[in-house]
Amino acid sequence: KAGVTQTPRYLIKTRGQQVTLSCSPISGHRSVSWYQQTPGQGLQFLFEYFSETQRNKGNFPGRFSGRQFSNSRSEMNVSTLELGDSALYLCASSPWTGDYEQYFGPGTRLTVT
Amino acid sequence: AQSVTQLDSHVSVSEGTPVLLRCNYSSSYSPSLFWYVQHPNKGLQLLLKYTSAATLVKGINGFEAEFKKSETSFHLTKPSAHMSDAAEYFCVVSGRNNNDMRFGAGTRLTVKP
């Protein structure tokens, strides 16, 4: 089976812009979770989508949003980018919600200048 | 509330010697515990998981971990380090939902020739 894929792998944006990141889960997986990884804060949970519905949400401002499509692919959007949004954004999929064994993609490295 | 503490931010071993990466956890529930590895510029890969079955858990690449409830620990070990083991390792405790998941700060493992 192909693994979790994320596009793009690298992205440079300017403060104030918005960005959309994409994640394709492992075939058959219905849950997609997003994480932000920074040197200062480590790995933090953003949100989880299952069956096109947001199931869980971490402690991030409303500028961070996401959605999931009927084929389980997910997108994450960050509006009004701030310098502090520079991070590695990781997507993880699992067969079902609450199934904690997650399979991670390689991540999207976002740099905000 | 859940938390996880990785006791060492950096561990350095020589190739062929044992590896010990320490993790202590705190959980209000009966926890699920995981170890993930992250190689540079890659996503996280699941090494092993504990979900209240056998307390000694065997994972991939010769790694294993022992769940000790009395010590609230879940240390990761490997009898003989290989150069390819050099990476960042994360201990994770999870509860009922993905937003209950807590990642440790990570332990960087260096393997010297």
Coordinates of N, CA and C in Angstrom, one line a residue:
Chain A
K1 N 0.8 -1.2 0.0 CA 0.0 0.0 0.0 C 0.9 1.2 0.0
A2 N 0.4 2.2 -0.7 CA 1.2 3.5 -0.7 C 0.9 4.1 0.7
G3 N 2.0 4.9 1.1 CA 1.9 5.6 2.4 C 1.1 6.9 2.3
V4 N 1.1 7.6 3.4 CA 0.5 8.9 3.4 C 1.3 9.9 2.6
T5 N 0.7 10.6 1.8 CA 1.4 11.6 1.0 C 0.9 13.0 1.3
Q6 N 1.8 13.9 1.3 CA 1.5 15.3 1.5 C 2.1 16.2 0.5
T7 N 1.3 17.2 0.0 CA 1.8 18.1 -0.9 C 1.5 19.6 -0.5
P8 N 2.3 20.5 -0.8 CA 3.7 20.4 -1.3 C 4.6 20.0 -0.1
R9 N 5.8 19.6 -0.4 CA 6.7 19.3 0.6 C 7.3 20.5 1.3
Y10 N 7.5 21.5 0.5 CA 8.1 22.8 1.0 C 7.3 24.0 0.4
L11 N 7.2 25.0 1.3 CA 6.4 26.1 0.9 C 7.0 27.4 1.6
I12 N 7.1 28.4 0.8 CA 7.5 29.7 1.4 C 6.4 30.7 1.1
K13 N 5.9 31.4 2.2 CA 4.8 32.3 2.1 C 5.2 33.6 2.8
T14 N 4.5 34.7 2.5 CA 4.7 35.9 3.2 C 3.7 36.2 4.3
R15 N 4.1 36.8 5.3 CA 3.1 37.2 6.4 C 1.9 37.8 5.8
G16 N 0.7 37.4 6.3 CA -0.6 37.9 5.9 C -1.2 37.1 4.8
Q17 N -0.4 36.3 4.1 CA -1.0 35.4 3.0 C -1.7 34.2 3.7
Q18 N -2.4 33.4 2.8 CA -3.0 32.2 3.3 C -2.4 31.0 2.5
V19 N -2.5 29.8 3.1 CA -1.9 28.7 2.5 C -2.8 27.5 2.7
T20 N -2.8 26.6 1.7 CA -3.5 25.3 1.8 C -2.6 24.2 1.6
L21 N -2.6 23.2 2.5 CA -1.8 22.0 2.5 C -2.7 20.8 2.2
S22 N -2.2 19.8 1.5 CA -3.0 18.7 1.2 C -2.4 17.4 1.7
C23 N -3.3 16.5 2.0 CA -2.9 15.2 2.6 C -3.8 14.1 2.0
S24 N -3.1 13.1 1.4 CA -3.8 11.9 0.9 C -3.5 10.7 1.9
P25 N -4.5 10.2 2.5 CA -4.3 9.1 3.5 C -4.0 7.8 2.8
I26 N -3.6 6.8 3.6 CA -3.4 5.4 3.1 C -4.8 5.0 2.6
S27 N -4.8 4.2 1.5 CA -6.1 3.7 1.0 C -6.8 2.9 2.0
G28 N -8.1 3.3 2.2 CA -8.9 2.6 3.1 C -9.0 3.3 4.5
H29 N -8.1 4.2 4.8 CA -8.1 4.9 6.0 C -9.1 6.0 5.9
R30 N -9.9 6.2 7.0 CA -10.9 7.2 7.0 C -10.7 8.4 7.9
S31 N -9.7 8.2 8.8 CA -9.4 9.3 9.8 C -8.1 10.0 9.4
V32 N -8.1 11.3 9.4 CA -6.9 12.1 9.1 C -6.8 13.1 10.2
S33 N -5.6 13.1 10.7 CA -5.2 14.1 11.8 C -4.1 15.0 11.3
W34 N -4.1 16.2 11.8 CA -3.0 17.2 11.4 C -2.3 17.6 12.7
Y35 N -1.0 17.8 12.6 CA -0.1 18.2 13.7 C 0.8 19.3 13.2
Q36 N 1.2 20.1 14.1 CA 2.2 21.1 13.9 C 3.4 20.8 14.7
Q37 N 4.6 20.8 14.1 CA 5.8 20.5 14.8 C 6.8 21.7 14.7
T38 N 7.2 22.2 15.8 CA 8.1 23.3 15.9 C 9.2 23.0 16.9
P39 N 10.4 23.6 16.8 CA 11.4 23.3 17.8 C 11.0 23.7 19.2
G40 N 10.3 24.8 19.3 CA 9.9 25.3 20.6 C 8.7 24.6 21.3
Q41 N 7.7 24.3 20.5 CA 6.5 23.7 21.0 C 6.4 22.2 20.8
G42 N 7.3 21.6 20.0 CA 7.2 20.2 19.7 C 6.1 19.9 18.8
L43 N 5.5 18.7 19.0 CA 4.4 18.2 18.2 C 3.1 18.6 18.9
Q44 N 2.2 19.3 18.2 CA 0.9 19.7 18.7 C -0.2 19.3 17.8
F45 N -1.2 18.7 18.4 CA -2.4 18.3 17.6 C -3.2 19.5 17.2
L46 N -3.6 19.5 15.9 CA -4.4 20.6 15.3 C -5.8 20.1 15.2
F47 N -6.1 19.1 14.5 CA -7.5 18.6 14.4 C -7.5 17.2 13.7
E48 N -8.7 16.6 13.9 CA -8.9 15.3 13.2 C -10.2 15.3 12.4
Y49 N -10.1 14.7 11.3 CA -11.3 14.6 10.4 C -11.6 13.1 10.2
F50 N -12.9 12.8 10.3 CA -13.4 11.4 10.0 C -14.7 11.5 9.3
S51 N -14.8 10.8 8.2 CA -16.1 10.9 7.4 C -16.5 12.3 7.2
E52 N -15.6 13.1 6.7 CA -15.8 14.5 6.3 C -16.3 15.4 7.5
T53 N -16.1 14.9 8.7 CA -16.5 15.7 9.8 C -15.3 15.9 10.8
Q54 N -15.2 17.1 11.3 CA -14.2 17.4 12.3 C -14.6 16.7 13.6
R55 N -13.8 15.8 14.1 CA -14.1 15.0 15.3 C -13.4 15.6 16.5
N56 N -12.2 16.1 16.4 CA -11.5 16.6 17.5 C -10.7 17.8 17.1
K57 N -10.5 18.7 18.0 CA -9.7 19.9 17.7 C -8.8 20.3 18.8
G58 N -7.6 20.7 18.4 CA -6.6 21.1 19.4 C -6.8 22.6 19.7
N59 N -5.8 23.1 20.4 CA -5.9 24.5 20.9 C -5.2 25.4 20.0
F60 N -5.8 25.7 18.8 CA -5.2 26.6 17.9 C -6.3 27.6 17.5
P61 N -5.8 28.8 17.0 CA -6.8 29.9 16.7 C -7.6 29.5 15.4
G62 N -8.7 30.2 15.2 CA -9.6 29.9 14.1 C -8.9 30.1 12.7
R63 N -7.7 30.7 12.7 CA -7.1 30.9 11.4 C -6.7 29.5 10.8
F64 N -6.6 28.5 11.7 CA -6.3 27.2 11.2 C -7.6 26.4 11.0
S65 N -7.8 25.9 9.8 CA -9.1 25.2 9.5 C -8.7 24.0 8.6
G66 N -9.7 23.2 8.4 CA -9.4 22.0 7.6 C -10.7 21.5 7.0
R67 N -10.6 20.5 6.2 CA -11.8 19.8 5.6 C -11.3 18.5 5.1
Q68 N -12.3 17.6 5.0 CA -12.0 16.3 4.4 C -13.1 16.0 3.3
F69 N -12.6 15.4 2.3 CA -13.4 15.1 1.1 C -14.0 13.7 1.2
S70 N -14.9 13.3 0.3 CA -15.5 12.0 0.4 C -14.5 10.9 0.2
N71 N -13.4 11.2 -0.5 CA -12.4 10.1 -0.7 C -11.4 10.1 0.4
S72 N -11.7 10.8 1.5 CA -10.8 10.9 2.7 C -9.6 11.8 2.6
R73 N -9.4 12.3 1.4 CA -8.3 13.3 1.3 C -8.6 14.5 2.2
S74 N -7.6 15.1 2.7 CA -7.9 16.3 3.6 C -7.0 17.5 3.2
E75 N -7.5 18.6 3.4 CA -6.8 19.8 3.3 C -6.8 20.6 4.6
M76 N -5.7 21.4 4.8 CA -5.6 22.2 5.9 C -5.3 23.6 5.4
N77 N -6.0 24.6 5.9 CA -5.8 26.0 5.5 C -5.4 26.8 6.7
V78 N -4.4 27.7 6.4 CA -4.0 28.7 7.4 C -4.2 30.1 6.8
S79 N -5.0 30.9 7.4 CA -5.2 32.3 6.8 C -4.4 33.3 7.6
T80 N -4.2 34.4 7.0 CA -3.5 35.5 7.7 C -2.2 35.0 8.4
L81 N -1.3 34.5 7.6 CA -0.1 33.8 8.1 C 0.7 34.7 9.0
E82 N 1.2 34.2 10.1 CA 2.1 34.9 11.0 C 3.5 34.2 11.0
L83 N 4.5 34.9 11.4 CA 5.9 34.3 11.4 C 5.9 33.0 12.2
G84 N 5.1 33.0 13.3 CA 5.1 31.9 14.2 C 4.5 30.7 13.6
D85 N 3.9 30.8 12.5 CA 3.2 29.6 11.8 C 4.3 28.8 11.1
S86 N 5.5 29.3 11.0 CA 6.6 28.5 10.3 C 6.7 27.2 11.1
A87 N 6.6 26.1 10.4 CA 6.7 24.8 11.1 C 6.6 23.7 10.1
L88 N 6.8 22.5 10.6 CA 6.6 21.3 9.8 C 5.2 20.8 10.1
Y89 N 4.3 20.7 9.1 CA 2.9 20.3 9.3 C 2.8 18.8 8.9
L90 N 2.5 18.0 9.8 CA 2.4 16.6 9.6 C 0.9 16.1 9.5
C91 N 0.7 15.2 8.6 CA -0.6 14.6 8.5 C -0.5 13.1 8.8
A92 N -1.5 12.6 9.5 CA -1.4 11.2 9.9 C -2.8 10.6 9.6
S93 N -2.8 9.3 9.1 CA -4.1 8.7 8.9 C -4.2 7.4 9.7
S94 N -5.4 7.0 10.0 CA -5.7 5.7 10.6 C -7.0 5.2 10.1
P95 N -7.2 3.9 10.2 CA -8.4 3.3 9.6 C -9.7 3.8 10.2
W96 N -9.7 4.2 11.5 CA -10.9 4.6 12.1 C -10.6 5.7 13.1
T97 N -11.6 6.5 13.5 CA -11.4 7.4 14.5 C -11.2 6.7 15.9
G98 N -10.4 7.3 16.7 CA -10.1 6.6 18.0 C -9.1 5.5 17.9
D99 N -8.8 5.1 16.7 CA -7.7 4.1 16.5 C -6.4 4.9 16.6
Y100 N -5.7 4.7 17.6 CA -4.6 5.6 17.9 C -3.3 5.2 17.1
E101 N -3.3 4.1 16.4 CA -2.1 3.8 15.6 C -2.2 4.6 14.4
Q102 N -1.4 5.6 14.3 CA -1.4 6.5 13.2 C -0.2 6.4 12.3
Y103 N -0.4 6.6 11.0 CA 0.6 6.5 10.0 C 0.9 7.9 9.5
F104 N 2.1 8.4 9.6 CA 2.4 9.8 9.3 C 3.0 9.9 7.9
G105 N 2.6 11.1 7.3 CA 3.3 11.5 6.0 C 4.6 12.2 6.3
P106 N 5.3 12.6 5.2 CA 6.6 13.2 5.4 C 6.5 14.6 5.8
G107 N 5.4 15.2 5.8 CA 5.2 16.6 6.2 C 5.4 17.6 5.1
T108 N 4.8 18.8 5.4 CA 5.0 20.0 4.6 C 5.8 21.0 5.4
R109 N 6.9 21.5 5.0 CA 7.7 22.5 5.7 C 7.3 23.8 5.2
L110 N 6.6 24.6 6.1 CA 6.1 25.9 5.8 C 7.0 27.0 6.4
T111 N 7.5 27.9 5.6 CA 8.3 29.0 6.1 C 7.5 30.3 5.8
V112 N 7.3 31.1 6.8 CA 6.6 32.4 6.6 C 7.7 33.5 6.8
T113 N 7.8 34.3 5.8 CA 8.8 35.4 5.9 C 8.1 36.8 6.0
Chain B
A1 N -6.2 14.3 32.7 CA -5.1 15.0 32.0 C -4.0 14.0 31.8
Q2 N -3.3 14.2 30.7 CA -2.3 13.2 30.4 C -1.0 14.0 30.1
S3 N 0.1 13.4 30.4 CA 1.4 14.1 30.0 C 2.4 13.0 29.9
V4 N 3.5 13.3 29.2 CA 4.6 12.4 29.0 C 5.9 13.2 29.1
T5 N 6.9 12.6 29.7 CA 8.2 13.2 29.9 C 9.3 12.3 29.4
Q6 N 10.0 12.8 28.4 CA 11.2 12.0 28.0 C 12.4 12.6 28.8
L7 N 13.0 11.7 29.5 CA 14.0 12.2 30.5 C 15.3 12.7 29.9
D8 N 15.6 12.3 28.7 CA 16.8 12.7 28.1 C 16.5 13.4 26.7
S9 N 17.1 14.6 26.5 CA 16.9 15.3 25.3 C 17.8 14.7 24.2
H10 N 19.0 14.2 24.7 CA 20.0 13.7 23.8 C 20.7 12.5 24.4
V11 N 20.8 11.4 23.6 CA 21.5 10.2 24.0 C 22.5 9.8 23.0
S12 N 23.7 9.6 23.4 CA 24.8 9.2 22.5 C 25.3 7.8 22.8
V13 N 25.4 6.9 21.9 CA 25.9 5.6 22.1 C 26.8 5.2 21.0
S14 N 27.7 4.2 21.3 CA 28.5 3.7 20.2 C 27.8 2.5 19.5
E15 N 28.1 2.4 18.2 CA 27.5 1.3 17.4 C 27.8 0.0 18.1
G16 N 26.8 -0.9 18.2 CA 26.9 -2.2 18.8 C 26.6 -2.2 20.3
T17 N 26.5 -1.1 20.9 CA 26.2 -1.0 22.4 C 24.7 -0.8 22.6
P18 N 24.2 -1.1 23.8 CA 22.7 -1.0 24.0 C 22.2 0.4 24.0
V19 N 20.9 0.5 23.7 CA 20.2 1.8 23.7 C 19.1 1.8 24.7
L20 N 19.0 2.9 25.5 CA 18.0 3.1 26.5 C 17.5 4.5 26.3
L21 N 16.2 4.6 25.9 CA 15.5 5.9 25.9 C 14.4 5.9 26.9
R22 N 14.4 6.9 27.8 CA 13.5 6.8 28.9 C 12.3 7.7 28.7
C23 N 11.2 7.1 29.2 CA 9.9 7.8 29.1 C 9.0 7.6 30.3
N24 N 8.6 8.6 30.9 CA 7.6 8.5 32.0 C 6.3 9.2 31.6
Y25 N 5.2 8.6 32.1 CA 3.9 9.2 31.6 C 3.0 9.4 32.8
S26 N 2.0 10.2 32.6 CA 0.9 10.4 33.6 C -0.4 10.4 32.8
S27 N -1.3 9.6 33.3 CA -2.6 9.5 32.6 C -3.7 9.2 33.6
S28 N -4.9 9.8 33.4 CA -6.1 9.6 34.2 C -6.8 8.3 33.8
Y29 N -6.5 7.8 32.6 CA -7.1 6.6 32.1 C -6.1 5.5 32.0
S30 N -6.6 4.3 31.6 CA -5.6 3.3 31.3 C -5.1 3.6 29.9
P31 N -3.8 4.0 29.8 CA -3.3 4.6 28.6 C -2.9 3.6 27.5
S32 N -2.9 4.2 26.3 CA -2.2 3.5 25.2 C -0.9 4.3 25.1
L33 N 0.2 3.6 24.9 CA 1.5 4.2 24.8 C 2.2 3.8 23.5
F34 N 2.9 4.7 22.9 CA 3.6 4.5 21.6 C 5.0 5.1 21.7
W35 N 5.8 4.5 20.8 CA 7.1 5.1 20.5 C 7.1 5.3 19.0
Y36 N 7.5 6.5 18.5 CA 7.7 6.8 17.1 C 9.1 7.3 16.9
V37 N 9.6 7.0 15.7 CA 10.9 7.5 15.3 C 10.8 8.5 14.1
Q38 N 11.6 9.5 14.1 CA 11.6 10.5 13.0 C 13.0 10.7 12.5
H39 N 13.2 10.3 11.3 CA 14.5 10.6 10.7 C 14.5 11.9 10.0
P40 N 15.6 12.6 9.8 CA 15.6 13.9 9.3 C 14.8 14.1 8.1
N41 N 14.0 15.1 8.1 CA 13.1 15.5 6.9 C 12.1 14.4 6.6
K42 N 11.8 13.6 7.5 CA 10.8 12.6 7.3 C 9.7 12.7 8.3
G43 N 8.6 12.0 8.0 CA 7.5 11.9 9.0 C 7.8 10.9 10.1
L44 N 6.9 10.7 11.0 CA 7.1 9.8 12.1 C 6.7 8.4 11.7
Q45 N 7.5 7.5 12.2 CA 7.2 6.1 11.9 C 6.9 5.3 13.2
L46 N 5.9 4.6 13.3 CA 5.5 3.8 14.5 C 6.5 2.7 14.7
L47 N 7.2 2.7 15.9 CA 8.1 1.6 16.3 C 7.3 0.5 17.0
L48 N 6.5 0.9 18.0 CA 5.7 -0.1 18.7 C 4.6 0.6 19.5
K49 N 3.7 -0.2 20.0 CA 2.6 0.4 20.8 C 2.2 -0.6 21.9
Y50 N 1.8 0.0 23.0 CA 1.2 -0.8 24.2 C -0.2 -0.4 24.3
T51 N -1.1 -1.5 24.4 CA -2.5 -1.2 24.6 C -3.1 -2.2 25.5
S52 N -2.5 -2.3 26.7 CA -2.9 -3.1 27.8 C -2.9 -4.6 27.6
A53 N -2.1 -5.1 26.7 CA -1.9 -6.5 26.5 C -0.6 -6.9 27.2
A54 N 0.3 -7.5 26.6 CA 1.6 -7.9 27.2 C 2.4 -6.6 27.6
T55 N 3.0 -6.7 28.8 CA 3.7 -5.5 29.2 C 5.0 -5.3 28.5
L56 N 5.6 -6.3 27.9 CA 6.8 -6.2 27.1 C 6.4 -6.2 25.7
V57 N 6.6 -5.1 25.0 CA 6.2 -4.9 23.6 C 7.4 -5.0 22.7
K58 N 7.3 -5.8 21.7 CA 8.3 -5.8 20.7 C 7.9 -5.0 19.5
G59 N 8.9 -4.2 18.9 CA 8.6 -3.4 17.8 C 9.5 -3.8 16.6
I60 N 9.5 -2.8 15.7 CA 10.3 -3.1 14.5 C 11.8 -2.7 14.8
N61 N 12.6 -3.2 13.9 CA 14.1 -2.9 13.9 C 14.8 -3.3 15.2
G62 N 14.2 -4.3 15.9 CA 14.9 -4.8 17.2 C 14.6 -4.0 18.4
F63 N 13.7 -3.0 18.3 CA 13.4 -2.2 19.5 C 12.3 -2.9 20.3
E64 N 12.3 -2.7 21.6 CA 11.2 -3.1 22.5 C 11.1 -2.2 23.6
A65 N 9.9 -2.2 24.3 CA 9.6 -1.4 25.4 C 8.9 -2.1 26.5
E66 N 9.1 -1.8 27.7 CA 8.4 -2.4 28.8 C 7.5 -1.4 29.5
F67 N 6.2 -1.8 29.7 CA 5.3 -1.0 30.4 C 5.4 -1.3 31.9
K68 N 5.7 -0.4 32.7 CA 5.8 -0.6 34.2 C 4.8 0.4 34.8
K69 N 3.6 -0.1 35.2 CA 2.6 0.7 35.8 C 3.0 1.3 37.1
S70 N 3.7 0.5 37.9 CA 4.1 1.0 39.3 C 5.1 2.1 39.2
E71 N 5.9 2.2 38.1 CA 6.9 3.2 37.9 C 6.4 4.3 36.9
T72 N 5.2 4.1 36.3 CA 4.6 4.9 35.2 C 5.7 5.2 34.2
S73 N 6.3 4.1 33.7 CA 7.4 4.3 32.7 C 7.1 3.4 31.5
F74 N 7.7 3.8 30.4 CA 7.6 3.0 29.2 C 8.9 3.3 28.4
H75 N 10.0 2.7 28.9 CA 11.3 2.9 28.3 C 11.5 2.1 27.1
L76 N 12.2 2.7 26.2 CA 12.5 2.0 24.9 C 14.0 1.5 24.9
T77 N 14.2 0.2 24.5 CA 15.5 -0.4 24.5 C 15.8 -1.1 23.2
K78 N 17.1 -1.2 23.0 CA 17.6 -2.1 21.9 C 18.9 -2.6 22.3
P79 N 19.1 -3.9 22.1 CA 20.4 -4.5 22.6 C 21.6 -4.0 21.9
S80 N 21.5 -3.7 20.6 CA 22.7 -3.3 19.9 C 22.4 -2.2 18.9
A81 N 23.0 -1.0 19.1 CA 22.7 0.1 18.2 C 23.3 0.0 16.8
H82 N 22.6 0.5 15.9 CA 23.1 0.5 14.5 C 23.2 1.9 14.0
M83 N 24.1 2.2 13.1 CA 24.2 3.6 12.6 C 22.9 4.2 12.1
S84 N 22.1 3.3 11.5 CA 20.8 3.7 11.0 C 19.7 4.1 12.0
D85 N 20.1 3.8 13.3 CA 19.1 4.1 14.4 C 19.2 5.6 14.8
A86 N 20.2 6.3 14.3 CA 20.3 7.7 14.6 C 19.1 8.5 14.1
A87 N 18.4 9.1 15.0 CA 17.1 9.8 14.7 C 16.6 10.4 15.9
E88 N 15.4 11.0 15.8 CA 14.7 11.6 16.9 C 13.6 10.6 17.3
Y89 N 13.4 10.3 18.6 CA 12.4 9.4 19.1 C 11.4 10.1 20.0
F90 N 10.1 9.7 19.8 CA 9.1 10.4 20.5 C 8.2 9.3 21.2
C91 N 8.0 9.6 22.5 CA 7.1 8.8 23.3 C 5.8 9.5 23.3
V92 N 4.7 8.7 23.2 CA 3.4 9.3 23.1 C 2.4 8.6 24.0
V93 N 1.6 9.3 24.7 CA 0.5 8.7 25.5 C -0.8 9.2 24.9
S94 N -1.8 8.3 24.9 CA -3.0 8.7 24.3 C -4.2 8.3 25.2
G95 N -5.3 9.0 25.1 CA -6.5 8.7 25.8 C -7.6 8.3 24.9
R96 N -8.7 9.0 25.1 CA -9.9 8.6 24.4 C -10.0 9.1 23.0
N97 N -9.4 10.3 22.8 CA -9.5 11.0 21.5 C -8.1 11.4 21.1
N98 N -8.0 11.7 19.8 CA -6.7 12.2 19.3 C -6.2 13.5 20.0
N99 N -7.2 14.3 20.4 CA -6.7 15.6 21.1 C -6.3 15.3 22.5
D100 N -6.4 14.0 23.0 CA -5.9 13.7 24.2 C -4.4 13.2 24.1
M101 N -4.0 13.0 22.9 CA -2.6 12.5 22.7 C -1.6 13.6 23.1
R102 N -0.6 13.1 23.8 CA 0.5 14.0 24.2 C 1.8 13.4 23.7
F103 N 2.6 14.2 23.0 CA 3.9 13.8 22.5 C 4.9 14.3 23.5
G104 N 5.9 13.4 23.8 CA 7.1 13.9 24.5 C 7.9 14.9 23.7
A105 N 8.8 15.5 24.3 CA 9.7 16.5 23.6 C 10.6 15.9 22.7
G106 N 10.8 14.6 22.8 CA 11.7 13.9 21.8 C 13.1 13.7 22.4
T107 N 13.7 12.6 22.0 CA 15.1 12.3 22.4 C 15.9 12.1 21.1
R108 N 16.9 12.8 21.0 CA 17.8 12.7 19.8 C 18.8 11.6 20.1
L109 N 18.8 10.6 19.3 CA 19.8 9.5 19.5 C 20.9 9.6 18.5
T110 N 22.1 9.7 19.0 CA 23.3 9.8 18.1 C 24.0 8.4 18.3
V111 N 24.5 7.8 17.2 CA 25.2 6.6 17.2 C 26.6 6.8 16.6
K112 N 27.6 6.6 17.4 CA 29.0 6.8 17.0 C 29.6 5.6 16.4
P113 N 30.4 5.7 15.4 CA 31.0 4.5 14.8 C 32.0 3.8 15.8

